[in-house]
Amino acid sequence: MELVETANACADLDSMAPLRPVIDAWKDTALIHADPELRDQLKRPLDGADYGPVTVEDA
């Protein structure tokens, strides 16, 4: 559904650029499902540590 909606939006915009992040996210998800060790690492609970505030840089 997300792919189709994004592809339709790309057609309206006459640009395929918005499709790239969708494909990248799908690829990342596929890699996680394909690698049991990586999947197990990502399913572990967080350590609960506070690493301080996150700073946002201006683009």
PDB file of N, CA and C in Angstrom:
ATOM      1  N   MET A   1       0.824  -1.184   0.000  1.00  0.00           N
ATOM      2  CA  MET A   1       0.000   0.000   0.000  1.00  0.00           C
ATOM      3  C   MET A   1       0.874   1.256   0.000  1.00  0.00           C
ATOM      4  N   GLU A   2       1.865   1.290   0.890  1.00  0.00           N
ATOM      5  CA  GLU A   2       2.747   2.457   0.969  1.00  0.00           C
ATOM      6  C   GLU A   2       3.485   2.685  -0.353  1.00  0.00           C
ATOM      7  N   LEU A   3       3.945   1.600  -0.957  1.00  0.00           N
ATOM      8  CA  LEU A   3       4.671   1.712  -2.225  1.00  0.00           C
ATOM      9  C   LEU A   3       3.766   2.277  -3.315  1.00  0.00           C
ATOM     10  N   VAL A   4       2.551   1.779  -3.389  1.00  0.00           N
ATOM     11  CA  VAL A   4       1.611   2.234  -4.416  1.00  0.00           C
ATOM     12  C   VAL A   4       1.243   3.701  -4.191  1.00  0.00           C
ATOM     13  N   GLU A   5       0.963   4.067  -2.949  1.00  0.00           N
ATOM     14  CA  GLU A   5       0.610   5.456  -2.653  1.00  0.00           C
ATOM     15  C   GLU A   5       1.758   6.400  -2.989  1.00  0.00           C
ATOM     16  N   THR A   6       2.970   5.995  -2.639  1.00  0.00           N
ATOM     17  CA  THR A   6       4.129   6.834  -2.932  1.00  0.00           C
ATOM     18  C   THR A   6       4.375   6.915  -4.432  1.00  0.00           C
ATOM     19  N   ALA A   7       4.215   5.798  -5.132  1.00  0.00           N
ATOM     20  CA  ALA A   7       4.388   5.799  -6.591  1.00  0.00           C
ATOM     21  C   ALA A   7       3.361   6.713  -7.254  1.00  0.00           C
ATOM     22  N   ASN A   8       2.131   6.688  -6.772  1.00  0.00           N
ATOM     23  CA  ASN A   8       1.104   7.589  -7.310  1.00  0.00           C
ATOM     24  C   ASN A   8       1.461   9.051  -7.055  1.00  0.00           C
ATOM     25  N   ALA A   9       1.969   9.330  -5.854  1.00  0.00           N
ATOM     26  CA  ALA A   9       2.382  10.698  -5.544  1.00  0.00           C
ATOM     27  C   ALA A   9       3.547  11.120  -6.435  1.00  0.00           C
ATOM     28  N   CYS A  10       4.461  10.188  -6.699  1.00  0.00           N
ATOM     29  CA  CYS A  10       5.589  10.480  -7.590  1.00  0.00           C
ATOM     30  C   CYS A  10       5.097  10.836  -8.988  1.00  0.00           C
ATOM     31  N   ALA A  11       4.101  10.117  -9.451  1.00  0.00           N
ATOM     32  CA  ALA A  11       3.545  10.405 -10.776  1.00  0.00           C
ATOM     33  C   ALA A  11       2.923  11.799 -10.798  1.00  0.00           C
ATOM     34  N   ASP A  12       2.221  12.154  -9.722  1.00  0.00           N
ATOM     35  CA  ASP A  12       1.623  13.491  -9.641  1.00  0.00           C
ATOM     36  C   ASP A  12       2.695  14.582  -9.609  1.00  0.00           C
ATOM     37  N   LEU A  13       3.808  14.285  -8.937  1.00  0.00           N
ATOM     38  CA  LEU A  13       4.889  15.268  -8.810  1.00  0.00           C
ATOM     39  C   LEU A  13       5.838  15.265 -10.002  1.00  0.00           C
ATOM     40  N   ASP A  14       5.698  14.247 -10.845  1.00  0.00           N
ATOM     41  CA  ASP A  14       6.609  14.052 -11.973  1.00  0.00           C
ATOM     42  C   ASP A  14       8.053  13.907 -11.494  1.00  0.00           C
ATOM     43  N   SER A  15       8.204  13.189 -10.367  1.00  0.00           N
ATOM     44  CA  SER A  15       9.524  12.941  -9.784  1.00  0.00           C
ATOM     45  C   SER A  15       9.485  11.612  -9.044  1.00  0.00           C
ATOM     46  N   MET A  16      10.476  10.787  -9.281  1.00  0.00           N
ATOM     47  CA  MET A  16      10.539   9.500  -8.598  1.00  0.00           C
ATOM     48  C   MET A  16      11.345   9.582  -7.299  1.00  0.00           C
ATOM     49  N   ALA A  17      11.895  10.738  -6.980  1.00  0.00           N
ATOM     50  CA  ALA A  17      12.738  10.913  -5.798  1.00  0.00           C
ATOM     51  C   ALA A  17      12.064  10.478  -4.492  1.00  0.00           C
ATOM     52  N   PRO A  18      10.778  10.771  -4.263  1.00  0.00           N
ATOM     53  CA  PRO A  18      10.159  10.349  -3.007  1.00  0.00           C
ATOM     54  C   PRO A  18      10.082   8.831  -2.828  1.00  0.00           C
ATOM     55  N   LEU A  19      10.259   8.089  -3.895  1.00  0.00           N
ATOM     56  CA  LEU A  19      10.179   6.632  -3.805  1.00  0.00           C
ATOM     57  C   LEU A  19      11.431   6.026  -3.166  1.00  0.00           C
ATOM     58  N   ARG A  20      12.555   6.705  -3.266  1.00  0.00           N
ATOM     59  CA  ARG A  20      13.833   6.170  -2.769  1.00  0.00           C
ATOM     60  C   ARG A  20      13.797   5.827  -1.276  1.00  0.00           C
ATOM     61  N   PRO A  21      13.321   6.722  -0.391  1.00  0.00           N
ATOM     62  CA  PRO A  21      13.292   6.378   1.037  1.00  0.00           C
ATOM     63  C   PRO A  21      12.396   5.175   1.341  1.00  0.00           C
ATOM     64  N   VAL A  22      11.320   5.020   0.594  1.00  0.00           N
ATOM     65  CA  VAL A  22      10.424   3.876   0.805  1.00  0.00           C
ATOM     66  C   VAL A  22      11.153   2.581   0.462  1.00  0.00           C
ATOM     67  N   ILE A  23      11.832   2.574  -0.669  1.00  0.00           N
ATOM     68  CA  ILE A  23      12.572   1.379  -1.083  1.00  0.00           C
ATOM     69  C   ILE A  23      13.705   1.092  -0.102  1.00  0.00           C
ATOM     70  N   ASP A  24      14.407   2.133   0.352  1.00  0.00           N
ATOM     71  CA  ASP A  24      15.486   1.943   1.323  1.00  0.00           C
ATOM     72  C   ASP A  24      14.963   1.342   2.628  1.00  0.00           C
ATOM     73  N   ALA A  25      13.825   1.827   3.100  1.00  0.00           N
ATOM     74  CA  ALA A  25      13.245   1.297   4.335  1.00  0.00           C
ATOM     75  C   ALA A  25      12.844  -0.158   4.166  1.00  0.00           C
ATOM     76  N   TRP A  26      12.275  -0.500   3.019  1.00  0.00           N
ATOM     77  CA  TRP A  26      11.900  -1.891   2.759  1.00  0.00           C
ATOM     78  C   TRP A  26      13.143  -2.768   2.730  1.00  0.00           C
ATOM     79  N   LYS A  27      14.213  -2.268   2.132  1.00  0.00           N
ATOM     80  CA  LYS A  27      15.462  -3.026   2.055  1.00  0.00           C
ATOM     81  C   LYS A  27      16.019  -3.268   3.457  1.00  0.00           C
ATOM     82  N   ASP A  28      16.021  -2.232   4.294  1.00  0.00           N
ATOM     83  CA  ASP A  28      16.510  -2.380   5.663  1.00  0.00           C
ATOM     84  C   ASP A  28      15.687  -3.404   6.434  1.00  0.00           C
ATOM     85  N   THR A  29      14.382  -3.368   6.263  1.00  0.00           N
ATOM     86  CA  THR A  29      13.508  -4.335   6.928  1.00  0.00           C
ATOM     87  C   THR A  29      13.803  -5.750   6.451  1.00  0.00           C
ATOM     88  N   ALA A  30      14.007  -5.918   5.159  1.00  0.00           N
ATOM     89  CA  ALA A  30      14.322  -7.240   4.610  1.00  0.00           C
ATOM     90  C   ALA A  30      15.642  -7.758   5.163  1.00  0.00           C
ATOM     91  N   LEU A  31      16.626  -6.879   5.303  1.00  0.00           N
ATOM     92  CA  LEU A  31      17.917  -7.297   5.853  1.00  0.00           C
ATOM     93  C   LEU A  31      17.774  -7.789   7.289  1.00  0.00           C
ATOM     94  N   ILE A  32      16.953  -7.119   8.066  1.00  0.00           N
ATOM     95  CA  ILE A  32      16.736  -7.529   9.456  1.00  0.00           C
ATOM     96  C   ILE A  32      16.063  -8.895   9.506  1.00  0.00           C
ATOM     97  N   HIS A  33      15.068  -9.110   8.679  1.00  0.00           N
ATOM     98  CA  HIS A  33      14.370 -10.396   8.664  1.00  0.00           C
ATOM     99  C   HIS A  33      15.261 -11.518   8.148  1.00  0.00           C
ATOM    100  N   ALA A  34      16.221 -11.194   7.291  1.00  0.00           N
ATOM    101  CA  ALA A  34      17.083 -12.215   6.696  1.00  0.00           C
ATOM    102  C   ALA A  34      18.261 -12.595   7.588  1.00  0.00           C
ATOM    103  N   ASP A  35      18.564 -11.785   8.594  1.00  0.00           N
ATOM    104  CA  ASP A  35      19.735 -12.024   9.441  1.00  0.00           C
ATOM    105  C   ASP A  35      19.284 -12.264  10.881  1.00  0.00           C
ATOM    106  N   PRO A  36      19.203 -13.535  11.306  1.00  0.00           N
ATOM    107  CA  PRO A  36      18.715 -13.835  12.655  1.00  0.00           C
ATOM    108  C   PRO A  36      19.541 -13.166  13.757  1.00  0.00           C
ATOM    109  N   GLU A  37      20.842 -13.058  13.573  1.00  0.00           N
ATOM    110  CA  GLU A  37      21.688 -12.432  14.592  1.00  0.00           C
ATOM    111  C   GLU A  37      21.361 -10.940  14.730  1.00  0.00           C
ATOM    112  N   LEU A  38      21.224 -10.258  13.616  1.00  0.00           N
ATOM    113  CA  LEU A  38      20.860  -8.841  13.642  1.00  0.00           C
ATOM    114  C   LEU A  38      19.471  -8.659  14.240  1.00  0.00           C
ATOM    115  N   ARG A  39      18.535  -9.505  13.843  1.00  0.00           N
ATOM    116  CA  ARG A  39      17.176  -9.429  14.379  1.00  0.00           C
ATOM    117  C   ARG A  39      17.192  -9.585  15.897  1.00  0.00           C
ATOM    118  N   ASP A  40      17.969 -10.551  16.404  1.00  0.00           N
ATOM    119  CA  ASP A  40      18.039 -10.768  17.850  1.00  0.00           C
ATOM    120  C   ASP A  40      18.644  -9.562  18.571  1.00  0.00           C
ATOM    121  N   GLN A  41      19.661  -8.948  17.968  1.00  0.00           N
ATOM    122  CA  GLN A  41      20.269  -7.756  18.572  1.00  0.00           C
ATOM    123  C   GLN A  41      19.254  -6.620  18.670  1.00  0.00           C
ATOM    124  N   LEU A  42      18.457  -6.456  17.635  1.00  0.00           N
ATOM    125  CA  LEU A  42      17.497  -5.356  17.617  1.00  0.00           C
ATOM    126  C   LEU A  42      16.283  -5.615  18.505  1.00  0.00           C
ATOM    127  N   LYS A  43      16.047  -6.864  18.868  1.00  0.00           N
ATOM    128  CA  LYS A  43      14.907  -7.199  19.721  1.00  0.00           C
ATOM    129  C   LYS A  43      15.252  -7.122  21.204  1.00  0.00           C
ATOM    130  N   ARG A  44      16.544  -6.966  21.527  1.00  0.00           N
ATOM    131  CA  ARG A  44      16.947  -6.885  22.936  1.00  0.00           C
ATOM    132  C   ARG A  44      16.404  -5.608  23.562  1.00  0.00           C
ATOM    133  N   PRO A  45      16.089  -5.679  24.859  1.00  0.00           N
ATOM    134  CA  PRO A  45      15.643  -4.461  25.545  1.00  0.00           C
ATOM    135  C   PRO A  45      16.775  -3.425  25.576  1.00  0.00           C
ATOM    136  N   LEU A  46      16.403  -2.171  25.593  1.00  0.00           N
ATOM    137  CA  LEU A  46      17.390  -1.106  25.727  1.00  0.00           C
ATOM    138  C   LEU A  46      17.984  -1.148  27.123  1.00  0.00           C
ATOM    139  N   ASP A  47      19.182  -0.613  27.279  1.00  0.00           N
ATOM    140  CA  ASP A  47      19.857  -0.677  28.572  1.00  0.00           C
ATOM    141  C   ASP A  47      19.330   0.338  29.578  1.00  0.00           C
ATOM    142  N   GLY A  48      18.484   1.244  29.152  1.00  0.00           N
ATOM    143  CA  GLY A  48      17.881   2.208  30.066  1.00  0.00           C
ATOM    144  C   GLY A  48      18.770   3.400  30.374  1.00  0.00           C
ATOM    145  N   ALA A  49      19.971   3.438  29.819  1.00  0.00           N
ATOM    146  CA  ALA A  49      20.879   4.551  30.079  1.00  0.00           C
ATOM    147  C   ALA A  49      20.371   5.824  29.404  1.00  0.00           C
ATOM    148  N   ASP A  50      20.637   6.936  30.051  1.00  0.00           N
ATOM    149  CA  ASP A  50      20.292   8.233  29.479  1.00  0.00           C
ATOM    150  C   ASP A  50      21.569   8.823  28.898  1.00  0.00           C
ATOM    151  N   TYR A  51      21.591   9.004  27.612  1.00  0.00           N
ATOM    152  CA  TYR A  51      22.784   9.503  26.947  1.00  0.00           C
ATOM    153  C   TYR A  51      22.743  11.015  26.740  1.00  0.00           C
ATOM    154  N   GLY A  52      21.864  11.693  27.448  1.00  0.00           N
ATOM    155  CA  GLY A  52      21.804  13.143  27.392  1.00  0.00           C
ATOM    156  C   GLY A  52      20.924  13.659  26.272  1.00  0.00           C
ATOM    157  N   PRO A  53      20.825  14.979  26.187  1.00  0.00           N
ATOM    158  CA  PRO A  53      19.952  15.581  25.178  1.00  0.00           C
ATOM    159  C   PRO A  53      20.504  15.389  23.765  1.00  0.00           C
ATOM    160  N   VAL A  54      19.598  15.387  22.842  1.00  0.00           N
ATOM    161  CA  VAL A  54      19.953  15.283  21.429  1.00  0.00           C
ATOM    162  C   VAL A  54      19.968  16.689  20.854  1.00  0.00           C
ATOM    163  N   THR A  55      21.054  17.025  20.182  1.00  0.00           N
ATOM    164  CA  THR A  55      21.125  18.337  19.553  1.00  0.00           C
ATOM    165  C   THR A  55      20.731  18.213  18.090  1.00  0.00           C
ATOM    166  N   VAL A  56      20.063  19.247  17.606  1.00  0.00           N
ATOM    167  CA  VAL A  56      19.624  19.270  16.211  1.00  0.00           C
ATOM    168  C   VAL A  56      20.414  20.352  15.493  1.00  0.00           C
ATOM    169  N   GLU A  57      21.092  19.946  14.431  1.00  0.00           N
ATOM    170  CA  GLU A  57      21.863  20.915  13.658  1.00  0.00           C
ATOM    171  C   GLU A  57      20.997  21.482  12.547  1.00  0.00           C
ATOM    172  N   ASP A  58      21.203  22.744  12.245  1.00  0.00           N
ATOM    173  CA  ASP A  58      20.486  23.365  11.131  1.00  0.00           C
ATOM    174  C   ASP A  58      20.996  22.793   9.823  1.00  0.00           C
ATOM    175  N   ALA A  59      20.078  22.549   8.916  1.00  0.00           N
ATOM    176  CA  ALA A  59      20.467  21.995   7.613  1.00  0.00           C
ATOM    177  C   ALA A  59      20.990  23.061   6.697  1.00  0.00           C
TER     178      ALA A  59
END
